[in-house]
Coordinates of C-alpha atoms and ligand atoms in Angstrom, one line a residue:
M129 CA -8.9 95.4 -143.3
T130 CA -6.4 98.5 -143.1
P131 CA -4.6 98.7 -139.4
V132 CA -5.0 102.1 -138.1
L133 CA -1.6 102.0 -137.4
E134 CA 1.4 100.4 -139.6
V135 CA 5.0 100.4 -138.3
K136 CA 7.0 99.0 -141.2
N137 CA 11.1 98.7 -140.1
L138 CA 11.4 101.6 -138.0
K139 CA 14.5 103.1 -136.9
T140 CA 14.9 106.6 -135.2
Y141 CA 18.5 107.8 -134.0
F142 CA 20.0 109.7 -132.0
R143 CA 23.8 111.6 -132.7
T144 CA 25.6 111.6 -129.7
P145 CA 29.2 112.8 -128.4
F146 CA 29.7 108.8 -128.4
G147 CA 28.3 107.6 -131.4
L148 CA 25.2 106.8 -133.1
G149 CA 22.4 105.9 -130.2
K150 CA 20.3 103.1 -132.3
A151 CA 16.8 104.2 -129.4
V152 CA 14.6 102.3 -132.0
D153 CA 16.6 100.1 -134.8
G154 CA 14.0 98.0 -136.9
I155 CA 10.8 97.8 -135.3
S156 CA 7.6 96.6 -137.0
F157 CA 4.2 95.6 -135.8
S158 CA 0.5 97.1 -136.6
I159 CA -2.6 97.9 -134.2
G160 CA -5.8 97.0 -135.6
K161 CA -9.3 98.9 -134.7
G162 CA -10.6 99.5 -131.2
E163 CA -7.5 96.7 -130.5
T164 CA -5.1 97.9 -127.3
F165 CA -1.4 96.9 -128.4
A166 CA 1.4 96.9 -125.4
L167 CA 4.7 97.8 -125.6
V168 CA 6.8 96.4 -122.6
G169 CA 10.6 96.1 -121.7
E170 CA 13.0 97.9 -119.5
S171 CA 14.1 101.9 -119.2
G172 CA 15.7 102.3 -122.5
C173 CA 14.7 99.8 -124.6
G174 CA 13.2 102.1 -126.9
K175 CA 9.3 102.2 -125.9
S176 CA 9.1 105.9 -124.9
V177 CA 11.1 107.1 -128.4
T178 CA 8.8 104.1 -130.4
A179 CA 6.1 106.6 -129.2
L180 CA 7.8 110.3 -130.3
S181 CA 8.5 109.3 -134.0
I182 CA 5.1 107.7 -134.4
M183 CA 3.3 111.4 -133.0
Q184 CA 6.4 112.5 -134.9
L185 CA 7.9 114.8 -132.4
V186 CA 11.2 113.2 -132.3
P187 CA 13.6 115.8 -131.0
G188 CA 16.0 117.2 -133.7
P189 CA 18.1 118.1 -134.7
H190 CA 20.0 115.4 -132.9
G191 CA 17.5 113.5 -132.7
F192 CA 15.8 112.1 -136.4
I193 CA 13.9 108.9 -138.0
A194 CA 16.7 106.9 -140.5
E195 CA 14.5 104.9 -142.2
G196 CA 11.3 102.8 -142.0
E197 CA 7.6 104.7 -142.0
C198 CA 5.0 105.2 -139.8
F199 CA 1.3 104.1 -142.1
L200 CA -2.3 105.5 -140.7
N201 CA -4.9 104.6 -141.8
G202 CA -3.0 103.1 -144.6
K203 CA -1.5 106.9 -145.7
E204 CA 2.4 107.5 -144.5
I205 CA 2.6 109.7 -141.8
T206 CA 6.7 109.5 -141.4
G207 CA 8.4 112.5 -144.1
L208 CA 5.5 115.1 -143.4
S209 CA 5.5 118.6 -143.4
E210 CA 5.7 120.6 -140.2
S211 CA 1.8 122.3 -140.9
E212 CA 0.2 118.5 -141.5
K213 CA 2.0 116.3 -138.7
R214 CA 0.5 119.2 -136.9
K215 CA -3.1 118.1 -138.2
I216 CA -2.1 114.4 -137.6
R217 CA -1.4 115.7 -134.1
G218 CA -4.4 116.1 -131.7
N219 CA -7.0 115.6 -134.7
N220 CA -5.9 111.8 -135.3
I221 CA -3.1 110.2 -133.1
S222 CA -3.4 112.1 -129.3
M223 CA -0.9 111.2 -126.3
I224 CA -1.3 110.6 -122.6
F225 CA 2.0 111.9 -120.3
Q226 CA 3.4 109.7 -117.5
E227 CA 3.3 113.2 -115.8
P228 CA 0.5 115.9 -116.8
M229 CA 2.0 118.6 -115.2
T230 CA 4.7 118.6 -118.3
S231 CA 1.9 118.7 -120.8
L232 CA -0.6 120.8 -119.0
N233 CA 0.6 124.7 -119.8
P234 CA 0.5 126.1 -116.2
V235 CA -0.5 129.8 -117.2
F236 CA -3.4 128.8 -119.4
T237 CA -6.8 127.7 -117.6
I238 CA -7.3 123.8 -118.1
G239 CA -10.8 124.9 -120.0
E240 CA -8.7 126.9 -122.5
Q241 CA -6.2 124.5 -123.1
I242 CA -9.3 122.6 -124.4
V243 CA -11.0 124.6 -125.9
E244 CA -8.0 125.2 -128.4
A245 CA -7.0 121.8 -128.9
V246 CA -10.6 121.6 -130.6
K247 CA -10.8 125.0 -132.4
L248 CA -7.3 124.0 -134.0
H249 CA -8.5 120.4 -134.9
H250 CA -11.8 120.6 -135.6
K251 CA -14.4 123.8 -137.3
K252 CA -16.0 124.9 -133.9
S253 CA -16.9 127.9 -132.5
S254 CA -15.5 129.3 -129.7
R255 CA -19.9 128.2 -127.8
E256 CA -19.2 124.7 -129.6
A257 CA -16.0 124.2 -128.6
R258 CA -17.0 125.0 -124.9
D259 CA -19.1 122.6 -124.9
I260 CA -17.0 119.6 -126.0
A261 CA -14.3 121.2 -123.6
V262 CA -17.1 120.9 -120.3
G263 CA -18.6 117.9 -121.8
M264 CA -15.7 116.0 -121.9
L265 CA -14.2 117.0 -118.6
G266 CA -17.4 115.3 -117.2
K267 CA -17.1 112.4 -119.5
V268 CA -13.8 111.3 -117.0
R269 CA -16.0 112.1 -114.2
L270 CA -13.9 114.8 -113.1
K271 CA -16.7 116.8 -111.2
S272 CA -18.2 120.3 -111.4
P273 CA -16.6 120.4 -114.9
E274 CA -18.0 123.9 -115.0
T275 CA -16.1 124.8 -112.2
L276 CA -12.8 123.4 -113.3
F277 CA -13.0 124.8 -116.9
K278 CA -11.5 127.5 -115.3
E279 CA -9.2 126.4 -113.1
Y280 CA -5.2 126.1 -113.3
P281 CA -3.4 123.0 -113.3
H282 CA -1.1 123.5 -110.3
R283 CA -4.5 123.7 -108.1
L284 CA -5.3 119.7 -109.4
S285 CA -4.8 116.4 -107.9
G286 CA -2.3 114.2 -109.9
G287 CA -5.2 112.4 -110.6
M288 CA -7.1 115.0 -111.2
R289 CA -5.1 116.5 -113.7
Q290 CA -4.8 112.6 -115.5
R291 CA -7.6 112.9 -115.8
V292 CA -7.8 116.5 -117.5
M293 CA -5.2 114.8 -119.8
I294 CA -7.1 112.4 -121.0
A295 CA -10.4 114.8 -122.0
M296 CA -7.6 116.9 -124.0
A297 CA -6.6 113.4 -125.4
L298 CA -9.8 112.2 -126.5
A299 CA -11.4 115.5 -127.3
C300 CA -10.6 115.6 -130.6
K301 CA -11.8 111.7 -131.1
P302 CA -8.7 110.4 -132.3
D303 CA -8.2 107.5 -133.6
L304 CA -5.3 106.2 -132.3
L305 CA -4.4 107.4 -128.4
I306 CA -0.8 106.8 -126.9
A307 CA -1.1 106.0 -123.7
D308 CA 3.3 106.5 -122.2
E309 CA 2.7 104.6 -118.4
P310 CA -0.2 106.9 -117.9
T311 CA -0.7 105.2 -114.2
T312 CA 3.0 105.0 -112.9
S313 CA 2.8 107.9 -111.1
L314 CA -0.4 106.8 -109.5
D315 CA -1.8 104.8 -106.3
V316 CA -3.8 102.1 -107.5
T317 CA -6.9 102.6 -107.1
I318 CA -6.4 105.8 -109.4
Q319 CA -4.6 103.9 -111.5
R320 CA -7.7 101.1 -111.7
E321 CA -10.0 104.6 -112.6
I322 CA -8.1 105.8 -115.4
L323 CA -7.5 102.5 -117.1
N324 CA -11.6 101.8 -117.1
L325 CA -11.8 104.6 -117.3
I326 CA -9.2 104.8 -121.1
K327 CA -11.1 101.2 -121.7
E328 CA -14.5 102.8 -121.6
L329 CA -13.8 105.7 -124.0
Q330 CA -11.7 103.8 -126.0
T331 CA -15.1 101.7 -126.4
E332 CA -17.0 104.2 -126.5
M333 CA -15.1 106.2 -129.6
F334 CA -13.7 102.5 -131.3
A335 CA -10.0 104.2 -131.2
S336 CA -7.0 102.2 -130.9
V337 CA -4.7 102.1 -128.1
L338 CA -0.8 102.0 -127.8
L339 CA -0.1 101.2 -124.0
I340 CA 3.2 102.0 -122.6
S341 CA 4.1 100.4 -119.4
H342 CA 6.8 98.9 -117.4
N343 CA 3.6 97.1 -114.7
L344 CA 3.3 93.9 -116.2
A345 CA -0.5 93.4 -114.5
V346 CA -1.4 96.3 -116.2
V347 CA -0.8 95.3 -119.8
F348 CA -2.2 92.3 -118.6
E349 CA -4.6 93.7 -117.4
N350 CA -5.6 95.6 -120.6
A351 CA -3.7 95.2 -124.0
N352 CA -4.9 92.6 -126.4
R353 CA -1.6 91.9 -128.1
V354 CA 1.9 92.7 -126.1
G355 CA 5.3 93.9 -127.9
V356 CA 8.3 93.1 -126.0
M357 CA 11.4 95.4 -126.5
Y358 CA 14.9 95.1 -125.8
G359 CA 17.7 96.9 -126.9
G360 CA 15.4 99.3 -129.7
K361 CA 14.1 95.8 -130.9
I362 CA 10.9 93.8 -130.6
V363 CA 12.7 90.4 -129.1
E364 CA 9.0 89.4 -129.0
M365 CA 5.3 89.6 -130.1
S366 CA 2.0 88.3 -129.6
G367 CA -1.4 87.9 -128.2
T368 CA -1.7 89.3 -124.1
K369 CA -2.2 85.6 -122.9
D370 CA -0.1 83.9 -125.1
I371 CA 2.6 85.8 -123.7
F372 CA 2.1 85.7 -120.3
R373 CA 1.2 81.7 -120.4
N374 CA 3.9 80.8 -122.6
P375 CA 6.9 83.4 -122.8
M376 CA 9.5 82.2 -125.2
H377 CA 12.4 85.0 -125.5
P378 CA 14.7 84.1 -122.8
Y379 CA 14.2 88.3 -121.5
T380 CA 10.6 87.9 -121.2
I381 CA 10.8 84.8 -119.0
K382 CA 13.0 86.8 -116.9
L383 CA 10.9 90.2 -117.4
L384 CA 7.3 88.2 -115.7
R385 CA 9.8 85.9 -113.2
A386 CA 10.8 89.6 -111.7
A387 CA 7.6 90.4 -110.9
P388 CA 6.6 90.0 -107.0
G389 CA 3.7 88.2 -105.2
V390 CA 2.6 86.2 -103.0
E391 CA 3.4 83.0 -104.6
K392 CA 7.1 83.7 -104.5
R393 CA 7.4 84.8 -101.2
T394 CA 9.7 81.9 -100.1
K395 CA 12.4 82.6 -103.2
P396 CA 14.0 85.7 -104.0
L397 CA 12.8 87.6 -107.3
D398 CA 14.4 86.7 -110.1
T399 CA 16.8 88.8 -112.0
I400 CA 18.5 90.7 -115.0
P401 CA 21.9 90.7 -114.4
G402 CA 23.8 93.8 -116.1
A403 CA 22.1 96.7 -117.4
V404 CA 20.7 97.9 -120.7
P405 CA 23.3 98.3 -123.1
A406 CA 23.6 101.9 -123.8
S407 CA 21.9 102.4 -127.7
V408 CA 25.5 103.1 -128.9
D409 CA 27.3 100.3 -127.8
F410 CA 24.7 97.1 -128.8
P411 CA 26.4 93.8 -128.8
A412 CA 27.0 92.5 -132.3
G413 CA 25.1 90.1 -132.2
C414 CA 22.0 89.2 -130.2
R415 CA 21.2 92.1 -127.7
F416 CA 20.6 90.3 -125.0
S417 CA 24.1 88.2 -124.6
G418 CA 26.3 89.6 -121.5
R419 CA 22.7 89.0 -119.5
C420 CA 20.5 85.8 -120.6
H421 CA 20.5 82.8 -118.6
R422 CA 20.2 80.7 -121.9
E423 CA 23.4 82.3 -124.1
M424 CA 25.1 80.4 -126.3
E425 CA 28.5 80.4 -127.7
G426 CA 27.3 81.6 -131.4
C427 CA 24.7 84.6 -129.7
A428 CA 27.3 87.5 -129.3
A429 CA 28.1 86.9 -133.2
M430 CA 24.8 86.7 -134.8
E431 CA 22.1 88.8 -134.9
P432 CA 18.6 86.9 -134.5
P433 CA 15.7 87.6 -136.9
L434 CA 12.1 87.6 -136.2
Y435 CA 10.7 84.2 -136.0
G436 CA 7.2 82.5 -135.4
R437 CA 6.0 80.0 -133.4
E438 CA 4.5 77.0 -134.9
N439 CA 6.9 76.4 -137.2
S440 CA 9.7 77.9 -136.1
H441 CA 10.3 79.1 -139.7
L442 CA 11.2 82.7 -140.7
V443 CA 8.7 85.0 -141.0
T444 CA 9.7 88.0 -143.4
H445 CA 5.7 88.8 -143.5
L446 CA 5.8 89.5 -140.1
V447 CA 4.1 93.6 -140.4
T448 CA 0.7 92.8 -140.4
H449 CA 1.1 89.1 -138.9
L450 CA -1.2 89.7 -136.4
A451 CA -1.8 85.8 -135.0
A452 CA 1.4 84.6 -134.9
H453 CA 4.0 84.4 -132.3
L454 CA 7.3 86.0 -132.9
V455 CA 10.4 85.6 -130.9
A456 CA 13.5 87.1 -132.1
C457 CA 16.1 84.5 -130.6
H458 CA 18.4 81.6 -132.1
L459 CA 16.7 78.9 -129.3
Y460 CA 14.5 79.2 -132.2
D461 CA 15.7 78.2 -134.8
P462 CA 16.4 74.6 -135.9
G463 CA 19.6 76.3 -138.3
F464 CA 21.2 77.5 -135.4
M465 CA 20.7 74.7 -132.7
S466 CA 21.7 72.4 -134.8
K467 CA 25.2 73.5 -135.3
P468 CA 28.6 73.5 -132.8
Y469 CA 28.5 76.8 -131.7
S470 CA 24.6 76.2 -130.3
R471 CA 26.7 75.0 -127.3
P472 CA 26.0 76.6 -123.7
L473 CA 28.1 79.6 -122.0
G474 CA 26.0 78.6 -118.8
K475 CA 28.2 81.5 -117.6
I476 CA 25.3 82.9 -115.5
P477 CA 23.7 80.9 -113.1
E478 CA 19.6 80.5 -111.7
A479 CA 19.5 82.6 -108.4
A480 CA 19.5 80.2 -105.5
P481 CA 16.5 80.0 -103.1
L482 CA 16.7 81.7 -99.9
P483 CA 16.5 80.2 -96.5
A484 CA 12.7 79.2 -94.9
L485 CA 11.3 82.9 -93.7
P486 CA 12.2 83.1 -89.9
H487 CA 9.5 82.2 -87.4
K488 CA 6.8 85.1 -87.3
D489 CA 6.7 84.9 -83.1
R490 CA 9.8 87.8 -82.6
E491 CA 10.4 90.0 -79.9
T492 CA 9.0 93.6 -80.4
L493 CA 11.7 96.1 -81.9
L494 CA 9.2 99.4 -82.1
T495 CA 6.2 99.8 -80.8
V496 CA 4.3 102.9 -81.9
K497 CA 1.6 104.7 -79.5
G498 CA -1.4 106.7 -80.3
L499 CA 1.0 108.7 -83.2
K500 CA -0.3 112.1 -84.3
Y501 CA 1.3 114.7 -85.6
Y502 CA -0.8 117.8 -87.6
Y503 CA 0.6 120.8 -89.8
P504 CA -0.4 124.4 -89.0
V505 CA -2.8 125.3 -91.3
K506 CA -1.4 129.3 -91.2
K507 CA -3.5 132.3 -93.5
G508 CA -2.9 135.9 -94.0
I509 CA 0.1 138.5 -95.0
L510 CA 0.9 137.2 -91.1
K511 CA 0.9 133.8 -91.7
K512 CA -1.1 133.2 -88.4
T513 CA -2.7 130.0 -87.8
T514 CA -6.0 128.9 -88.6
G515 CA -6.2 125.5 -87.3
Y516 CA -4.3 121.9 -87.8
L517 CA -4.0 119.2 -90.7
R518 CA -4.4 116.6 -88.8
A519 CA -1.1 114.4 -90.9
V520 CA -1.0 111.8 -88.6
D521 CA -4.2 111.4 -85.9
G522 CA -3.3 108.5 -83.0
I523 CA -1.9 106.0 -84.7
D524 CA -0.3 102.3 -83.0
L525 CA 1.5 100.1 -84.8
T526 CA 4.3 97.4 -83.7
V527 CA 7.4 96.2 -85.4
R528 CA 9.1 92.9 -84.8
K529 CA 12.7 92.3 -85.1
G530 CA 14.0 91.0 -88.3
S531 CA 10.5 91.4 -90.2
T532 CA 9.0 93.8 -91.8
L533 CA 5.8 95.6 -90.9
A534 CA 3.9 97.7 -94.5
L535 CA 2.3 100.4 -94.4
V536 CA 0.1 101.0 -97.4
G537 CA -2.4 103.6 -98.7
E538 CA -3.6 106.4 -100.8
S539 CA -1.4 109.1 -101.7
G540 CA -1.9 112.0 -99.1
C541 CA -3.9 109.3 -96.2
G542 CA -0.1 110.0 -94.0
K543 CA 2.4 107.2 -94.9
T544 CA 5.4 109.4 -95.5
T545 CA 4.7 111.7 -92.1
A546 CA 4.4 108.8 -90.0
G547 CA 7.8 107.6 -91.1
K548 CA 8.9 110.7 -90.5
A549 CA 7.7 111.6 -86.8
I550 CA 8.6 108.0 -85.9
L551 CA 12.1 108.1 -86.9
K552 CA 12.0 112.1 -85.1
L553 CA 13.2 113.7 -89.0
I554 CA 10.0 115.5 -87.9
E555 CA 8.7 116.0 -84.3
P556 CA 5.3 114.0 -83.7
T557 CA 2.3 116.7 -82.2
E558 CA 1.3 114.0 -79.6
G559 CA 2.1 110.0 -78.8
N560 CA 5.4 107.6 -78.0
V561 CA 7.8 105.5 -80.4
I562 CA 9.4 103.5 -77.8
F563 CA 12.3 101.7 -79.8
K564 CA 14.7 98.9 -77.5
G565 CA 12.5 99.7 -74.6
C566 CA 13.2 103.5 -75.0
D567 CA 10.5 106.0 -75.0
I568 CA 12.5 108.2 -78.2
T569 CA 10.1 111.2 -78.1
R570 CA 11.5 112.2 -75.5
L571 CA 14.8 112.4 -76.4
S572 CA 17.1 115.2 -78.3
G573 CA 20.4 116.2 -79.3
R574 CA 22.7 114.0 -77.8
G575 CA 20.4 112.3 -76.3
L576 CA 19.2 111.0 -79.0
L577 CA 22.4 110.4 -81.5
P578 CA 22.9 107.0 -80.8
Y579 CA 19.1 106.0 -82.3
R580 CA 19.8 108.4 -85.1
S581 CA 22.7 105.2 -86.5
L582 CA 20.4 102.6 -85.6
M583 CA 17.3 103.8 -87.2
Q584 CA 17.7 104.8 -90.8
I585 CA 15.8 105.7 -94.7
I586 CA 16.2 105.0 -97.7
F587 CA 14.3 107.5 -99.6
Q588 CA 12.2 107.1 -102.7
D589 CA 13.9 108.9 -105.6
P590 CA 18.0 107.8 -105.3
Y591 CA 19.0 110.4 -107.0
S592 CA 17.6 113.3 -105.5
S593 CA 19.4 111.9 -102.0
L594 CA 22.6 111.7 -103.5
D595 CA 24.4 115.0 -103.4
P596 CA 25.3 115.2 -107.0
R597 CA 28.5 117.2 -106.1
M598 CA 30.0 114.1 -104.2
M599 CA 31.3 110.8 -104.9
A600 CA 29.3 107.5 -103.4
G601 CA 32.2 106.7 -101.3
D602 CA 32.0 110.3 -99.8
I603 CA 28.4 109.9 -99.5
I604 CA 28.4 106.9 -97.8
E605 CA 31.6 107.8 -95.4
E606 CA 29.6 111.4 -94.6
G607 CA 27.2 109.4 -92.1
L608 CA 29.8 107.6 -90.7
K609 CA 31.5 110.7 -89.7
S610 CA 28.9 112.3 -87.9
L611 CA 26.6 109.2 -86.5
K612 CA 29.9 106.9 -86.0
P613 CA 32.4 109.7 -84.8
G614 CA 34.6 107.4 -83.0
L615 CA 35.2 106.0 -86.0
G616 CA 39.0 106.6 -87.3
K617 CA 39.8 107.5 -91.2
K618 CA 41.4 103.9 -91.8
S619 CA 38.3 102.2 -89.8
R620 CA 35.7 104.0 -92.2
K621 CA 37.0 103.8 -95.6
E622 CA 37.2 99.9 -94.5
R623 CA 33.1 99.3 -93.5
V624 CA 32.6 102.3 -96.8
S625 CA 34.6 99.0 -98.8
R626 CA 32.2 96.5 -96.6
V627 CA 28.9 98.2 -97.6
L628 CA 29.8 98.6 -101.3
D629 CA 30.9 95.0 -101.9
M630 CA 26.8 94.4 -99.3
V631 CA 25.3 96.0 -101.7
G632 CA 26.7 94.5 -105.2
L633 CA 28.8 97.5 -106.3
T634 CA 32.4 97.0 -106.8
P635 CA 35.4 99.1 -104.7
D636 CA 36.4 100.6 -107.2
M637 CA 33.0 102.5 -108.0
R638 CA 33.5 104.0 -104.7
N639 CA 35.2 107.3 -107.1
R640 CA 32.2 107.9 -109.2
Y641 CA 29.5 110.1 -109.6
P642 CA 26.3 109.5 -108.8
H643 CA 25.2 110.4 -112.2
E644 CA 27.4 107.7 -113.6
F645 CA 25.2 105.3 -111.9
S646 CA 22.0 103.6 -113.4
G647 CA 19.2 103.9 -111.6
G648 CA 19.2 100.7 -109.5
Q649 CA 22.7 101.0 -109.0
R650 CA 21.8 104.8 -107.3
Q651 CA 19.7 102.8 -104.8
R652 CA 21.8 100.5 -104.1
I653 CA 24.4 103.7 -102.8
G654 CA 21.1 104.7 -100.6
I655 CA 21.1 101.8 -98.8
A656 CA 25.2 100.7 -98.6
R657 CA 24.6 104.9 -97.4
V658 CA 22.2 103.4 -94.5
L659 CA 23.6 99.8 -94.0
A660 CA 27.4 102.0 -92.7
V661 CA 26.4 103.2 -90.1
E662 CA 24.3 100.1 -89.0
P663 CA 20.9 100.3 -88.3
E664 CA 18.1 97.7 -87.2
F665 CA 15.2 99.3 -87.9
I666 CA 14.7 100.7 -91.9
V667 CA 11.9 102.8 -93.5
C668 CA 11.8 101.6 -96.6
D669 CA 9.7 104.7 -98.1
E670 CA 8.9 103.6 -101.5
A671 CA 12.2 102.4 -101.9
T672 CA 11.5 100.9 -105.4
S673 CA 9.3 102.4 -107.1
S674 CA 10.6 104.2 -109.4
L675 CA 12.6 101.6 -110.7
D676 CA 12.0 98.8 -113.4
V677 CA 10.8 95.4 -112.4
S678 CA 14.0 93.8 -113.3
V679 CA 16.1 95.9 -111.0
Q680 CA 13.1 96.6 -108.4
A681 CA 13.6 92.4 -108.1
Q682 CA 17.6 93.0 -107.1
I683 CA 17.0 96.2 -104.5
L684 CA 14.4 93.2 -103.0
N685 CA 16.9 90.6 -103.3
L686 CA 19.0 92.8 -102.1
L687 CA 16.6 94.2 -99.0
K688 CA 15.3 90.4 -97.9
S689 CA 18.9 88.9 -97.7
I690 CA 20.3 91.5 -95.1
Q691 CA 17.2 91.4 -93.5
Q692 CA 17.6 87.5 -92.6
D693 CA 21.8 88.4 -93.1
F694 CA 21.9 91.0 -90.0
G695 CA 18.2 90.8 -88.4
L696 CA 16.6 94.4 -89.9
S697 CA 13.7 95.2 -89.4
F698 CA 11.7 97.3 -92.1
L699 CA 9.1 99.1 -91.8
F700 CA 8.3 99.7 -95.7
I701 CA 5.7 102.4 -97.2
T702 CA 4.8 101.8 -100.2
H703 CA 1.3 101.2 -103.0
D704 CA 2.1 98.7 -104.7
L705 CA 0.8 95.6 -103.2
S706 CA 2.5 92.9 -104.9
I707 CA 5.5 94.0 -103.5
V708 CA 3.5 93.8 -99.9
E709 CA 2.9 90.2 -100.6
Y710 CA 6.1 89.1 -101.7
M711 CA 8.0 91.5 -98.6
A712 CA 5.8 92.0 -95.5
D713 CA 5.1 90.2 -92.8
E714 CA 2.5 92.2 -91.4
V715 CA 0.6 95.3 -93.1
A716 CA -1.3 98.2 -91.4
V717 CA -4.3 100.1 -93.6
M718 CA -3.7 103.7 -93.3
Y719 CA -6.3 105.9 -94.8
D720 CA -6.9 109.6 -93.5
G721 CA -4.1 109.5 -90.8
K722 CA -5.6 106.4 -89.0
I723 CA -4.6 102.6 -89.3
V724 CA -8.2 101.1 -90.3
E725 CA -6.8 97.7 -90.3
S726 CA -3.6 95.8 -89.5
G727 CA -2.8 92.2 -89.4
T728 CA -0.3 89.1 -91.0
V729 CA -0.3 89.7 -94.9
E730 CA -2.4 86.3 -95.4
E731 CA -5.3 88.1 -92.5
I732 CA -5.7 90.9 -94.6
F733 CA -5.2 89.6 -98.2
T734 CA -7.6 86.6 -97.9
N735 CA -10.0 88.3 -95.3
P736 CA -9.8 92.2 -95.5
K737 CA -12.5 93.3 -93.2
E738 CA -12.7 97.3 -93.9
E739 CA -14.3 98.4 -97.1
Y740 CA -11.5 100.7 -97.7
T741 CA -9.1 97.8 -96.9
K742 CA -11.4 95.2 -99.4
R743 CA -11.2 98.7 -102.4
L744 CA -7.6 98.8 -102.0
L745 CA -7.1 95.1 -102.6
L746 CA -9.8 94.9 -105.8
A747 CA -7.8 97.9 -107.6
V748 CA -4.9 95.5 -107.8
P749 CA -3.7 95.1 -111.4
R750 CA -3.1 90.9 -111.3
I751 CA -1.9 88.5 -114.1
E752 CA -3.6 85.5 -113.4
V753 CA -2.8 83.8 -116.4
A754 CA -4.5 80.2 -115.9
Ligands
LIG852 FE1 19.8 84.6 -125.0 FE2 20.8 83.2 -127.1 FE3 18.4 83.9 -127.6 FE4 19.9 86.2 -127.5 S1 19.9 84.3 -129.1 S2 18.0 85.9 -125.7 S3 21.2 85.2 -126.1 S4 19.7 82.2 -126.3

């Protein structure tokens, strides 16, 4: 049977001032009818460029398809004219993007945008197109589709906008749906609903799906087959269960080990040293060399082709070879392994186990009693307060010394507002925050200053929280100047060097600007800035949610090790429950401004009492390979 999509030796390159960037460099795969094929890998591995290449949306003139072909239902689509490409997009192939706001036009209503797509690709009257649009909005379970039809995108929540995107993508009944990180920015419960919805609609329309995600549990639950991308190439490809049960490529093994989970609580997460090499600067041989814990002497010089698993012979007919487990690593080539250059380098040691977690019976550091924060709702030209929005509505929390309390719940439940109110970054409406025996809600100005350095926050987006015009060293020193005014210049410089070292950055990096660092390194600068003022309590507000799983593992390991070295306490605000299982000692579940349930991680995860907690836990995607 002809696959719906067949990609053969696709190469998509970009002309850059530094040379030719080989973002996608000779990948081949196919997707059968009704099948879901997932591409996984760190940012910068070429997943999204692959999707754009299939959509014929590679941004020119710098980007171009240098070689290879894509076939849709047996017909070649690479090299079509602009008008032919437009016919295929939306009609035969649709795409759901990570951030729906970037692909919904803010000046047109939802309905107008879906109607336009339907009319463009199917010869339908305005009336018929309208009926299809309203029907699709209902199908993606948006309430009152007739009313929503007339709404503008900015008036909808993130989850609703994502549903609109799905409705738009499926309105023309495409053969292939490309979903690029479709749920990354969503809460776990909305994520579950959206993925179930895509599955249902896929079954109903028998569409094929190319799923791109860095969430391995989402891939495990939704894909039939998986391709692991690294450095613009597919380095491993097989059935989903096969890859998760028996990963072969060292990169896949590391990626799977880097994902947090309860079974890894007493060990550091496995990390992948270094970063994905720039696409203009790939090593001549295996692109994973330099980061690989199994690297051999000849790996950096010789590029491994894809080998089949059963007989370890070179697979040359891999394009439609749906059943094989393919891997690009010299470890599976008997010819390579019999040569002297297969001697292991052994230069990257495996992570050492963490010392045992401290006993949970620790003294109280922070107590929150009846904390409230109400936003005034203002209306009219005079902005008169007409009511209050109860963002945080009387919460009680206790954080023990040297331990982590996780605050979980869906977006909009008040977690971030609670974190800010606890730190007095916003003035609480009511309640007390007792830190080391002192009620800080009664303090202000100079009285609060000593507590400002003891209670710190790490933000979600390291890029927007670092001043792009300041060098890393100055960013860290700036906090010291204001919060530790007694420190002289020499002591400040010494402390900056010390914290840079603590977070795994080198002293020369103090003279670099934020844009010269990777996402993980920027988050390390954010952590270094916080550590420099010697806090005892840190609010981590979605501190790792914008990071790849491999970088996330590095940051979580770092936070755990500094917690153990310095006895720090964390309030970990997150919607990722696998991180909670790994990091936290205790959990408080927040809903609609209130704490609905709290307890130890074991109590909440094994025996949740409240319906809301149960729903939240059921929505978590899991990798269950047994
Ligand atoms: Fe590691 Fe060598 Fe295999 Fe590359 S070829 S993944 S460096 S063992």
